[in-house]
Tab-separated table of N, CA and C in Angstrom:
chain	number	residue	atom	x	y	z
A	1	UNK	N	59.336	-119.777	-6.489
A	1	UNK	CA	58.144	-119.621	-5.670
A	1	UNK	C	57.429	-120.967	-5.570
A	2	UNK	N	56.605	-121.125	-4.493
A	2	UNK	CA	56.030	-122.671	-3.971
A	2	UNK	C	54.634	-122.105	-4.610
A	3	UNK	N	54.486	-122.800	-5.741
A	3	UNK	CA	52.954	-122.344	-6.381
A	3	UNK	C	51.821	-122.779	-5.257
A	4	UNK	N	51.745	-124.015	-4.364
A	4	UNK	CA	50.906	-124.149	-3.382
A	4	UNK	C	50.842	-123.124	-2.529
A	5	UNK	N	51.515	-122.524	-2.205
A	5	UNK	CA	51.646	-120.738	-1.326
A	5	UNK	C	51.045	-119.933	-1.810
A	6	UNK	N	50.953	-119.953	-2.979
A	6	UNK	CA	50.579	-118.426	-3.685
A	6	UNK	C	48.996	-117.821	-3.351
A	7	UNK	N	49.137	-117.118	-2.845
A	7	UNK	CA	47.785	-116.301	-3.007
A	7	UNK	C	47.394	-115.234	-4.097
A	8	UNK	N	46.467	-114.856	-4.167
A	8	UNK	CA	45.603	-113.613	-5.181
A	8	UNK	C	45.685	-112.565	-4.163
A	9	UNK	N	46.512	-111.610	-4.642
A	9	UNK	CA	45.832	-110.533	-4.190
A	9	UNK	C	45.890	-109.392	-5.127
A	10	UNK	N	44.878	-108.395	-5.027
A	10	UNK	CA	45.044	-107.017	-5.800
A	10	UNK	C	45.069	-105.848	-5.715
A	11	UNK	N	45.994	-104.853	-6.018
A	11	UNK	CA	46.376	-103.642	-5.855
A	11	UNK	C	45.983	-102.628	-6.419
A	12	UNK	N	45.441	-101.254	-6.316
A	12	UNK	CA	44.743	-100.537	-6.966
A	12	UNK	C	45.711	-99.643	-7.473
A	13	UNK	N	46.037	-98.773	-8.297
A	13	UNK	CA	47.239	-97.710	-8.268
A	13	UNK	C	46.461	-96.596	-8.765
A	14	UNK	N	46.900	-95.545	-8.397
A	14	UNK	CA	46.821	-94.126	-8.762
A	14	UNK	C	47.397	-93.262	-8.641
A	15	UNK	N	47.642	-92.552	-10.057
A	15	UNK	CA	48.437	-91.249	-10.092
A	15	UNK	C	47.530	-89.703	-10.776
A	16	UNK	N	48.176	-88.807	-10.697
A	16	UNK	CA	47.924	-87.318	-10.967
A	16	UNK	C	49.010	-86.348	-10.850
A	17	UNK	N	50.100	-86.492	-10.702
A	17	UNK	CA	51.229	-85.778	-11.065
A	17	UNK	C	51.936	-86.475	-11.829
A	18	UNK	N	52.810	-85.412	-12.532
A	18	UNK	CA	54.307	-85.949	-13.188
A	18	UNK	C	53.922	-87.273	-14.428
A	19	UNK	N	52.805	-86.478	-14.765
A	19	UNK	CA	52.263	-87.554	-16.071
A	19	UNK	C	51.942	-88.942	-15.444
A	20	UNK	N	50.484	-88.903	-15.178
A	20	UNK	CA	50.030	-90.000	-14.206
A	20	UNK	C	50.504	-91.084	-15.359
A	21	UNK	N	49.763	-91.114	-16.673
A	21	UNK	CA	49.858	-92.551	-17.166
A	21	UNK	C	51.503	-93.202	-17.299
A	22	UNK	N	52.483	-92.154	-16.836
A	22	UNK	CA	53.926	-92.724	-17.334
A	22	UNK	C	54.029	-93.398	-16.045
A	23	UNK	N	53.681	-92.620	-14.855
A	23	UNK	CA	53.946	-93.044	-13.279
A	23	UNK	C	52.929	-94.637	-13.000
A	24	UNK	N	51.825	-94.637	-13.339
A	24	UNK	CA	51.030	-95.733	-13.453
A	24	UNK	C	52.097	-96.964	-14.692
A	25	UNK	N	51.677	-96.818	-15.318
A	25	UNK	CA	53.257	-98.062	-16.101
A	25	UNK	C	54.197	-98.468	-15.314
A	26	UNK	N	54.612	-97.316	-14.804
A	26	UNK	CA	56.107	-97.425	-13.728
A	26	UNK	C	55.797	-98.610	-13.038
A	27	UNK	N	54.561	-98.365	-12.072
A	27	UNK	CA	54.269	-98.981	-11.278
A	27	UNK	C	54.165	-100.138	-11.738
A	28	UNK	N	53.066	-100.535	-12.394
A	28	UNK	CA	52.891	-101.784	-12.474
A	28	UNK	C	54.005	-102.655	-13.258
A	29	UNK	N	54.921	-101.901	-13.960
A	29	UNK	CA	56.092	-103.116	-14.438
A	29	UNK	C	56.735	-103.396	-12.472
A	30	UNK	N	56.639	-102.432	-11.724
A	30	UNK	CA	57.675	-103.051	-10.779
A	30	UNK	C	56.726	-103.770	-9.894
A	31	UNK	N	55.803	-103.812	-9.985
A	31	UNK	CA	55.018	-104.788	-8.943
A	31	UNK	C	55.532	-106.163	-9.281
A	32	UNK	N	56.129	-106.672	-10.135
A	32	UNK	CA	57.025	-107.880	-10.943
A	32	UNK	C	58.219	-107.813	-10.402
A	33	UNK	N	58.651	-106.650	-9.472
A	33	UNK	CA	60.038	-106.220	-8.795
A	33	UNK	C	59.806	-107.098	-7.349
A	34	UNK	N	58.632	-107.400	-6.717
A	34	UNK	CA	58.619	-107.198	-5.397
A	34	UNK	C	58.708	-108.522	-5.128
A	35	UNK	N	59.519	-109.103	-4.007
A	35	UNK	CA	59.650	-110.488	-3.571
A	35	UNK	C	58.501	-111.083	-3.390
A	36	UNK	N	58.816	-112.414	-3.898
A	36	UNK	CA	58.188	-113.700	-3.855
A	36	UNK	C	56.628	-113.471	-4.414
A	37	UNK	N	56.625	-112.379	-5.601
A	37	UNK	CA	55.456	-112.403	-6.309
A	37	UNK	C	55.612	-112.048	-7.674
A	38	UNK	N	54.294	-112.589	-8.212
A	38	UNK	CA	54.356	-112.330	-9.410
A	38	UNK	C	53.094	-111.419	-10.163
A	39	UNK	N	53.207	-110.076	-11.155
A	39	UNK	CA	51.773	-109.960	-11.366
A	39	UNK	C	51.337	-110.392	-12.672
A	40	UNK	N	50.176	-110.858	-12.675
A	40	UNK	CA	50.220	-112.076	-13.495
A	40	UNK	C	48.581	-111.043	-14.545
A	41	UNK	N	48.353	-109.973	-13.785
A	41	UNK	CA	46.634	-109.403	-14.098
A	41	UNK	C	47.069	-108.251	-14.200
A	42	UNK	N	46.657	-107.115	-15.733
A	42	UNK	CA	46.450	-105.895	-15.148
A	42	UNK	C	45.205	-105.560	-16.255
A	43	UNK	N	44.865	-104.100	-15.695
A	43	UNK	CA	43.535	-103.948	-16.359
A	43	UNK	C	44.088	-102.321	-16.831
A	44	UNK	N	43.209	-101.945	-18.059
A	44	UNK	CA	43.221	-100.667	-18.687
A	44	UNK	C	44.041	-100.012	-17.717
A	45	UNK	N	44.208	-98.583	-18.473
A	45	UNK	CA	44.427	-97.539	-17.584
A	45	UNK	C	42.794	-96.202	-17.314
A	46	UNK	N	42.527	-95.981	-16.582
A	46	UNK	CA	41.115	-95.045	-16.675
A	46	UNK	C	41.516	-93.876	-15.836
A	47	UNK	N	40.799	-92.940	-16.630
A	47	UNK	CA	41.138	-91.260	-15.686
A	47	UNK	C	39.619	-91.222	-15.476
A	48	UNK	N	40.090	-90.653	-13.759
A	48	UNK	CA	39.087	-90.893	-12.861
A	48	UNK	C	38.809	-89.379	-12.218
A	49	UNK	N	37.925	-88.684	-11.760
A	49	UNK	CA	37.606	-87.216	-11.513
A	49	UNK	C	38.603	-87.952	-9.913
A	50	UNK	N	39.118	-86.785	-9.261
A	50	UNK	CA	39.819	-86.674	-8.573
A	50	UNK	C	38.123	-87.361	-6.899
A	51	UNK	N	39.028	-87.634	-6.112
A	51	UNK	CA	38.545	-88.226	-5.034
A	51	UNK	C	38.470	-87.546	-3.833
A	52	UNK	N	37.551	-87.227	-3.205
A	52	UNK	CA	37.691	-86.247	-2.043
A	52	UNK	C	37.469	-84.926	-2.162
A	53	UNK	N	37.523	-83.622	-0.916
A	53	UNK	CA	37.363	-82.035	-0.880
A	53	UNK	C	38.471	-81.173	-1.920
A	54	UNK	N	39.819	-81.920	-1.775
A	54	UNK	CA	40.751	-81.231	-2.429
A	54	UNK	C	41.021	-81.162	-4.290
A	55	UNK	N	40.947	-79.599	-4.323
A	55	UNK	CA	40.763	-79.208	-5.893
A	55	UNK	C	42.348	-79.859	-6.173
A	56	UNK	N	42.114	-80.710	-7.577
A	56	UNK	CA	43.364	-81.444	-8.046
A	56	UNK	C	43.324	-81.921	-9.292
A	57	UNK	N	44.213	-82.052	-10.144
A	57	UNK	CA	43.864	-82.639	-11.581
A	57	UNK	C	43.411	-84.392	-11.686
A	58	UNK	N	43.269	-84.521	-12.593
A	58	UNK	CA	42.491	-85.585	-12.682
A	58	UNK	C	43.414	-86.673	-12.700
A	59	UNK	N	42.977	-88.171	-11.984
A	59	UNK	CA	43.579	-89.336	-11.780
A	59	UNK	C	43.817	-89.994	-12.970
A	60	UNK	N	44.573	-90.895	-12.848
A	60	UNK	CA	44.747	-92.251	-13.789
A	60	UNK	C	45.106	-93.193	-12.885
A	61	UNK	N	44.172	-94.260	-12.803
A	61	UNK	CA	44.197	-95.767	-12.294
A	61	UNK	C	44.001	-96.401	-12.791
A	62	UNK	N	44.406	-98.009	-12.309
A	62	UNK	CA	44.272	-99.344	-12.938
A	62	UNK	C	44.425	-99.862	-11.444
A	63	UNK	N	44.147	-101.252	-12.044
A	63	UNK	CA	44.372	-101.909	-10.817
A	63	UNK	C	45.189	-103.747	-11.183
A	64	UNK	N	46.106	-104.320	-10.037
A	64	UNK	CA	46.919	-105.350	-11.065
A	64	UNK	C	46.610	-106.462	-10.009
A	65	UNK	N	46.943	-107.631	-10.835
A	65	UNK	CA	46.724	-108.902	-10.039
A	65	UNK	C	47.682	-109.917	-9.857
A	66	UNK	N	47.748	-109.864	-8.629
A	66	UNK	CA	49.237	-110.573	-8.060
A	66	UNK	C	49.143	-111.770	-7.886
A	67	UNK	N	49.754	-112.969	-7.349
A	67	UNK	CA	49.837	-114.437	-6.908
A	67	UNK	C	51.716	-113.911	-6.197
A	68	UNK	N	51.832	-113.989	-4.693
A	68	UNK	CA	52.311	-113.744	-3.973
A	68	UNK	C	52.616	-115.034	-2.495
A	69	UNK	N	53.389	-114.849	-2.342
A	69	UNK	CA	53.518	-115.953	-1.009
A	69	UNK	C	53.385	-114.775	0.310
A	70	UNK	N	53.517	-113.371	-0.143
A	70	UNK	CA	54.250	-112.636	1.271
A	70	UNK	C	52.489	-112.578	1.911
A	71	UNK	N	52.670	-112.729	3.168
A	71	UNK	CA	51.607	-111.986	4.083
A	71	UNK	C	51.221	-110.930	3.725
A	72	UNK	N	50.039	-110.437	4.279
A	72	UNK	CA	49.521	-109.159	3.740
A	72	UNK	C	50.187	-108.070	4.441
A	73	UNK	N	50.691	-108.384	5.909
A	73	UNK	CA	51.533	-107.115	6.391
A	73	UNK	C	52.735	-106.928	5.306
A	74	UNK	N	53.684	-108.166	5.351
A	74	UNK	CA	54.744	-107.692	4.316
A	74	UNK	C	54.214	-107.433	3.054
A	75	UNK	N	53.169	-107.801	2.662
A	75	UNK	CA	52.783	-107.020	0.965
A	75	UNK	C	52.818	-105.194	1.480
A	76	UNK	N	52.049	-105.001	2.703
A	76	UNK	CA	51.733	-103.908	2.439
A	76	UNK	C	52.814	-102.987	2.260
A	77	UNK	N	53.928	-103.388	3.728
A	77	UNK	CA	55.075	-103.433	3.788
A	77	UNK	C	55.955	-102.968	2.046
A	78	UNK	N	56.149	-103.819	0.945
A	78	UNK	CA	56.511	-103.868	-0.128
A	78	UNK	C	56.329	-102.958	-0.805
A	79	UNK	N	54.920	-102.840	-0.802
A	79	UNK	CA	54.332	-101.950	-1.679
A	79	UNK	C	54.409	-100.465	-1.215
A	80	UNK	N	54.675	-99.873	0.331
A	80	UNK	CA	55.141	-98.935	0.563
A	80	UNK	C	56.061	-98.845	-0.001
A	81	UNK	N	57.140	-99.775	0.326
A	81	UNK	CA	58.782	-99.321	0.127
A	81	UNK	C	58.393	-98.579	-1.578
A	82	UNK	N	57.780	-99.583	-2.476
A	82	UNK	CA	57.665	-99.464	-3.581
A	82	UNK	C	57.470	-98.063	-4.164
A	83	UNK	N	56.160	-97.852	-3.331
A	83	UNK	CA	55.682	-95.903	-3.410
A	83	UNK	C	57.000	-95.076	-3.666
A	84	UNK	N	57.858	-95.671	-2.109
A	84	UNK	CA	58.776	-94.422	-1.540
A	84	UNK	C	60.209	-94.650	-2.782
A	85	UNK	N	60.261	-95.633	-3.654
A	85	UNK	CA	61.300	-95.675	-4.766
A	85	UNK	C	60.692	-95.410	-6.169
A	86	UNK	N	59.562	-95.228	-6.371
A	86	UNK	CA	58.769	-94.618	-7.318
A	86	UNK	C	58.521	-92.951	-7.282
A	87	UNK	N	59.015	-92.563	-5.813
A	87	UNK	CA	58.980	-91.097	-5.887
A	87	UNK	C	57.420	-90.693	-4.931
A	88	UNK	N	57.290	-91.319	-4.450
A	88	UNK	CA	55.863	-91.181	-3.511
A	88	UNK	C	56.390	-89.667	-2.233
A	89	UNK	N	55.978	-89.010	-2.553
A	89	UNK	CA	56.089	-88.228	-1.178
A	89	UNK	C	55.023	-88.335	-0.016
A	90	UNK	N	55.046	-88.078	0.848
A	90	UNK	CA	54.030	-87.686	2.057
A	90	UNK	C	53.037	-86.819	1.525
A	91	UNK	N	51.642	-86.711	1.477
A	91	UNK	CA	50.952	-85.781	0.778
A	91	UNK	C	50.639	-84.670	1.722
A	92	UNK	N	50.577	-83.885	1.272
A	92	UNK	CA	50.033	-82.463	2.537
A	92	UNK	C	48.949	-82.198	2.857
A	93	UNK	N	48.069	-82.721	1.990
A	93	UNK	CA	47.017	-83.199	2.647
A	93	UNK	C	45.647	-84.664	2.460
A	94	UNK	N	44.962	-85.535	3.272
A	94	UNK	CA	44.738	-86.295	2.755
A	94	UNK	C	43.518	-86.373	1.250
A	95	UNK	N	43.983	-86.759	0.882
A	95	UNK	CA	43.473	-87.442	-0.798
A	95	UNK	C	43.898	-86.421	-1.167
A	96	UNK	N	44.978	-85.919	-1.237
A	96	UNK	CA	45.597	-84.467	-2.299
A	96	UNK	C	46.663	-85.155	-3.140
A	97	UNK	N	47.022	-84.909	-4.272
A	97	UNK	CA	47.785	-84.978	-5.240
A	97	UNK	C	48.718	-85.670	-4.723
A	98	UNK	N	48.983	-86.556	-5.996
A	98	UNK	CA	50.235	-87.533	-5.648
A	98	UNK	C	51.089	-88.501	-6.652
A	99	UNK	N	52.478	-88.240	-6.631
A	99	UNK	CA	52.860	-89.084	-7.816
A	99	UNK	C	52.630	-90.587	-8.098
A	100	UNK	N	51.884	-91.412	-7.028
A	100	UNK	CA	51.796	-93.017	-7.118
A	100	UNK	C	50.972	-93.096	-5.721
A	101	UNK	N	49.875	-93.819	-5.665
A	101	UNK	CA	49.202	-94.692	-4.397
A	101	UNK	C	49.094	-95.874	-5.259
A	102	UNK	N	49.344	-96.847	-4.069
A	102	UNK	CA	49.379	-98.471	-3.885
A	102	UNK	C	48.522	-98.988	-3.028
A	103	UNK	N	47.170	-98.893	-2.796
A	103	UNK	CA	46.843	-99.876	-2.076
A	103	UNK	C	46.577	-100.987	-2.275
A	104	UNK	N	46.726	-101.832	-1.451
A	104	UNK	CA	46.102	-103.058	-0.970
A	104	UNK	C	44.817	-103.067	-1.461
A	105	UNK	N	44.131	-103.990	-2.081
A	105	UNK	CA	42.655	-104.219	-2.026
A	105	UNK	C	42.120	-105.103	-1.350
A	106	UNK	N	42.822	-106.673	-1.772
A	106	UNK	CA	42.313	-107.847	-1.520
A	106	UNK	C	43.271	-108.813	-1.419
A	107	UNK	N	43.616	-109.274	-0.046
A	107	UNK	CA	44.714	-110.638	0.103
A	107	UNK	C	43.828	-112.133	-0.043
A	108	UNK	N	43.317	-112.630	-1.079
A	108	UNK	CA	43.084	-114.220	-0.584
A	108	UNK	C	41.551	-113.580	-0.025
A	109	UNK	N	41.373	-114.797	1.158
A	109	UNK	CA	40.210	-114.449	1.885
A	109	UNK	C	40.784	-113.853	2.658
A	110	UNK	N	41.768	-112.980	3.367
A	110	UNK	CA	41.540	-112.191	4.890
A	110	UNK	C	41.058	-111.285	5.113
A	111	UNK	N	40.893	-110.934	5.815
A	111	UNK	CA	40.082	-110.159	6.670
A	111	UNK	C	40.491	-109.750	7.937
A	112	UNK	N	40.942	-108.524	7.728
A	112	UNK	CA	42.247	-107.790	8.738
A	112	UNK	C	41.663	-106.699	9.034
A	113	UNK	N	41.453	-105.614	10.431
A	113	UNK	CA	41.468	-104.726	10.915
A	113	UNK	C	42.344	-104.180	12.231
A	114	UNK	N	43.209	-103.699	11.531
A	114	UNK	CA	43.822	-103.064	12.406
A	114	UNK	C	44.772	-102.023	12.224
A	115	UNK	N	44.949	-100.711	13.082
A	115	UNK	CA	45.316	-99.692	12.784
A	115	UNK	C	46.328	-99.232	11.790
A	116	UNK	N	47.474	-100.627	11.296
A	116	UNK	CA	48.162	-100.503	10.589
A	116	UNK	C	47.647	-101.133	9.175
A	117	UNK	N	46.266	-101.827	9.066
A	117	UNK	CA	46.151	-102.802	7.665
A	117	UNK	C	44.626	-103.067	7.986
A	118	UNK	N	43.544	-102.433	6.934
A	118	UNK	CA	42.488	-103.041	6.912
A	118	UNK	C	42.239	-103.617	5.623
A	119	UNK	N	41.827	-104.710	5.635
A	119	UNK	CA	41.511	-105.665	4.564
A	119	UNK	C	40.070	-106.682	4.578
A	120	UNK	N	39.578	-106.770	3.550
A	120	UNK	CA	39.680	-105.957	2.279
A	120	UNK	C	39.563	-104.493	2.769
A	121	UNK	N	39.998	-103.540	1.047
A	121	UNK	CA	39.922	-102.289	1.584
A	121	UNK	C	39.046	-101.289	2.315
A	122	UNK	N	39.190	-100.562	2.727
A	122	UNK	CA	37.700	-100.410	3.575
A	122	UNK	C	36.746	-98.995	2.149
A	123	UNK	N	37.477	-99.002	1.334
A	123	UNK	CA	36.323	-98.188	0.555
A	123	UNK	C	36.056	-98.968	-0.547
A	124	UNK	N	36.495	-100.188	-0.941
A	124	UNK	CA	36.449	-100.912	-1.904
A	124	UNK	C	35.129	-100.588	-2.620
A	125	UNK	N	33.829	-100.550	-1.649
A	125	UNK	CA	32.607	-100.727	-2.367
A	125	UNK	C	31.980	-99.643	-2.711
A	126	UNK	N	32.633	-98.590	-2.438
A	126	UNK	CA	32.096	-96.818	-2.976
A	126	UNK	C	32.912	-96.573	-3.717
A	127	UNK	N	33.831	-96.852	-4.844
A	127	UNK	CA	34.798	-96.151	-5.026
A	127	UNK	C	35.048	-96.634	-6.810
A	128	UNK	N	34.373	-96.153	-7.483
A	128	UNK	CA	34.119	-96.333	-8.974
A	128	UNK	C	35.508	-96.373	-9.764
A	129	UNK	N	36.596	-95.567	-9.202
A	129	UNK	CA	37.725	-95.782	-9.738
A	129	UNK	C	38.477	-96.898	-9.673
A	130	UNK	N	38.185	-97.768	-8.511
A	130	UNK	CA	38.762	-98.731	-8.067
A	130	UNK	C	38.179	-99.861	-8.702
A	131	UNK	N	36.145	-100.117	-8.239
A	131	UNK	CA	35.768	-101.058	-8.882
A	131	UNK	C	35.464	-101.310	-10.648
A	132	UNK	N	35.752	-100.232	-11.261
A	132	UNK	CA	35.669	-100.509	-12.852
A	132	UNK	C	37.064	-101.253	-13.157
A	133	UNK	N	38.606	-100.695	-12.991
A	133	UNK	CA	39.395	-101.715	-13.365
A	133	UNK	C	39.625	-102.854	-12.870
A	134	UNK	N	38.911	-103.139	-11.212
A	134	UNK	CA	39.014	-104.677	-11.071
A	134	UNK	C	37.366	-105.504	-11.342
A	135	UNK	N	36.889	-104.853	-12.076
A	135	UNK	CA	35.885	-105.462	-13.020
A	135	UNK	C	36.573	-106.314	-13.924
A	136	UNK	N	37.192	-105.330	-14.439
A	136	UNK	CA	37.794	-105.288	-15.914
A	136	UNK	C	38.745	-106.773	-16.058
A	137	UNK	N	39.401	-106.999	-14.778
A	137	UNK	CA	40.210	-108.048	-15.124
A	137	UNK	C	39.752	-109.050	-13.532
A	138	UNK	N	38.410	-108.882	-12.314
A	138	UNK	CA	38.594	-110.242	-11.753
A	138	UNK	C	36.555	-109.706	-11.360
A	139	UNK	N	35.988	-109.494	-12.283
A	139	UNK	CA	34.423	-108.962	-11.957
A	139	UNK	C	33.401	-110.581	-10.988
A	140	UNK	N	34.329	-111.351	-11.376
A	140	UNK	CA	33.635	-113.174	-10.549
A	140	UNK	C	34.456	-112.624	-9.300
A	141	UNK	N	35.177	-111.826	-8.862
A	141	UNK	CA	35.962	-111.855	-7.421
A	141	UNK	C	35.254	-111.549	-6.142
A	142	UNK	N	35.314	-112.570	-5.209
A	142	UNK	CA	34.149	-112.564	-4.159
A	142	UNK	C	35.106	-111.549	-2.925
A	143	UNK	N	34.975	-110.295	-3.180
A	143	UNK	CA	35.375	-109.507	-2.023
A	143	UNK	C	34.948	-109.688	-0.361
A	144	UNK	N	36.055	-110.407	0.490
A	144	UNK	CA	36.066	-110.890	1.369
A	144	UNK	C	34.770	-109.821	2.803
A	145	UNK	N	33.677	-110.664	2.715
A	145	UNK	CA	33.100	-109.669	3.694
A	145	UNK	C	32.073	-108.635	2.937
A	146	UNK	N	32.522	-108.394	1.667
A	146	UNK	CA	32.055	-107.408	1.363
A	146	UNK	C	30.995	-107.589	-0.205
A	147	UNK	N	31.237	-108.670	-1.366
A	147	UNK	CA	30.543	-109.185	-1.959
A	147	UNK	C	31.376	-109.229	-3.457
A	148	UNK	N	30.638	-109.192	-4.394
A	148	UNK	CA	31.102	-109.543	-5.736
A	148	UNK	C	31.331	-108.570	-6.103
A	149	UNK	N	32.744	-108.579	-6.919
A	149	UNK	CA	33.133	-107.284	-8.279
A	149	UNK	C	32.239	-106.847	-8.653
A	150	UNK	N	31.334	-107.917	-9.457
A	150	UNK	CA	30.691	-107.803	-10.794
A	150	UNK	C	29.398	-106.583	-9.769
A	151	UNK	N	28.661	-107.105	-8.762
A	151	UNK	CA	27.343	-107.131	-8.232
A	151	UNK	C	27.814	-105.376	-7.604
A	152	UNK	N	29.241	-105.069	-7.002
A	152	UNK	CA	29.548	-104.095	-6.301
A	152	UNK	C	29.749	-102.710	-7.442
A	153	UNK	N	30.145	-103.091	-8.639
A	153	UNK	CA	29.899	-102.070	-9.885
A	153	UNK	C	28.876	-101.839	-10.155
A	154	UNK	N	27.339	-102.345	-10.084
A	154	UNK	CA	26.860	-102.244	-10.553
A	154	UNK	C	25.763	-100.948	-9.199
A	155	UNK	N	26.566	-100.828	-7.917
A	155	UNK	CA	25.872	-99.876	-7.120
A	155	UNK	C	26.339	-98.768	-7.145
A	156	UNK	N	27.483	-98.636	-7.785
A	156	UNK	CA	28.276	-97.332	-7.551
A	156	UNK	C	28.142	-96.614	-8.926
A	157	UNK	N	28.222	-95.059	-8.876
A	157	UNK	CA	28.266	-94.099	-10.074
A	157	UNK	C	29.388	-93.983	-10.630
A	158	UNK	N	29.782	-94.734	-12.300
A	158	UNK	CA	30.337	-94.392	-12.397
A	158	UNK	C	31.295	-93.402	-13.898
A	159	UNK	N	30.100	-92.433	-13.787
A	159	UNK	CA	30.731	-91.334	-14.567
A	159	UNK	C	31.668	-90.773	-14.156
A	160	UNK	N	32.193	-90.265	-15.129
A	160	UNK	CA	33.634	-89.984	-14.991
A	160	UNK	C	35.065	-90.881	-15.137
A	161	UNK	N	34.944	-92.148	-15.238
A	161	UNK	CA	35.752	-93.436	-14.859
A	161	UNK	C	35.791	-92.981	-16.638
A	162	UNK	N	36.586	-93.126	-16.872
A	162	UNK	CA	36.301	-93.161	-18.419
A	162	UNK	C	37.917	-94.029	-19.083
A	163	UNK	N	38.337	-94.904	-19.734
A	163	UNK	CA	38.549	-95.958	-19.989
A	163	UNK	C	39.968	-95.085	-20.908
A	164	UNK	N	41.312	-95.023	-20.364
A	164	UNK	CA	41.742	-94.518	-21.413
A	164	UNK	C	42.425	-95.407	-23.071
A	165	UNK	N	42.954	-94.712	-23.927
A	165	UNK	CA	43.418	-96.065	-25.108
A	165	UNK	C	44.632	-95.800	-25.236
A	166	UNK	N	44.852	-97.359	-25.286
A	166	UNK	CA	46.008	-98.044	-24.728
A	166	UNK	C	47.293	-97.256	-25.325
């Protein structure tokens, strides 16, 4: 890899089936699988009250930190394929149960909207599951557009996020 290429970017993961914390591990050893990156950041694992209308057992997320050359389309690109060899199905309905989500959080500075890729994420700053583990390992991170780790935890509720051991 051309270390002058490399960008930061970070990925959120979450599971709730099929023993989230084994499926969360999964994940993040293979994010070390995906071309022309490396993850170099990860943070706790935390079970998180489930997200959205649909009754579901409870999450486990983390979130990991990459240095990557690929564009953010081909990251996103990657990190699908990644889902769909981790056992990701189509969910039946949205935010309903699922063996692995990958999103995208944060490429670098871009700042992307469009029907296939919005960046940064577009719930980044409501979303307590997301911002406690990238506290945890980048809380100085100036979310493109949208403001600081550290400053964006400190608006959101977050009971329930609860920190699991290791």
């Amino acid at each position: 890899m051309d270390a002058a290429r490399l960008v930061p970017a970070y990925v959120a993961l979450g599971s709730n089936l099929d023993n989230p914390r084994i499926q969360v591990g999964r994940a993040i050893g293979a994010l070390g699988t995906l071309p022309a990156t490396r993850c170099v950041l990860r943070s706790s694992l935390y079970r998180s009250p489930p997200f959205g209308p649909v009754d579901q057992p409870e999450f486990v997320n983390a979130v990991a930190g990459l240095l990557t050359e690929l564009e953010p389309a081909s990251m996103l690109a990657a990190l699908q394929d990644l889902e769909v060899r981790l056992g990701r199905a189509k969910p039946v309905v949205r935010w309903g149960p699922r063996r692995i989500d990958l999103d995208l959080l944060v490429h670098g500075a871009t700042r992307i909207d469009t029907d296939r890729l919005r960046l940064p994420h577009p719930g980044i700053a409501e979303r307590a599951f997301v911002l406690v583990p990238l506290a945890e390992i980048a809380p100085d991170l100036e979310v493109p557009g949208v403001g600081r780790v550290r400053a964006l935890l400190a608006r959101v509720n977050t009971a329930g996020v609860e920190r699991l051991a290791a």
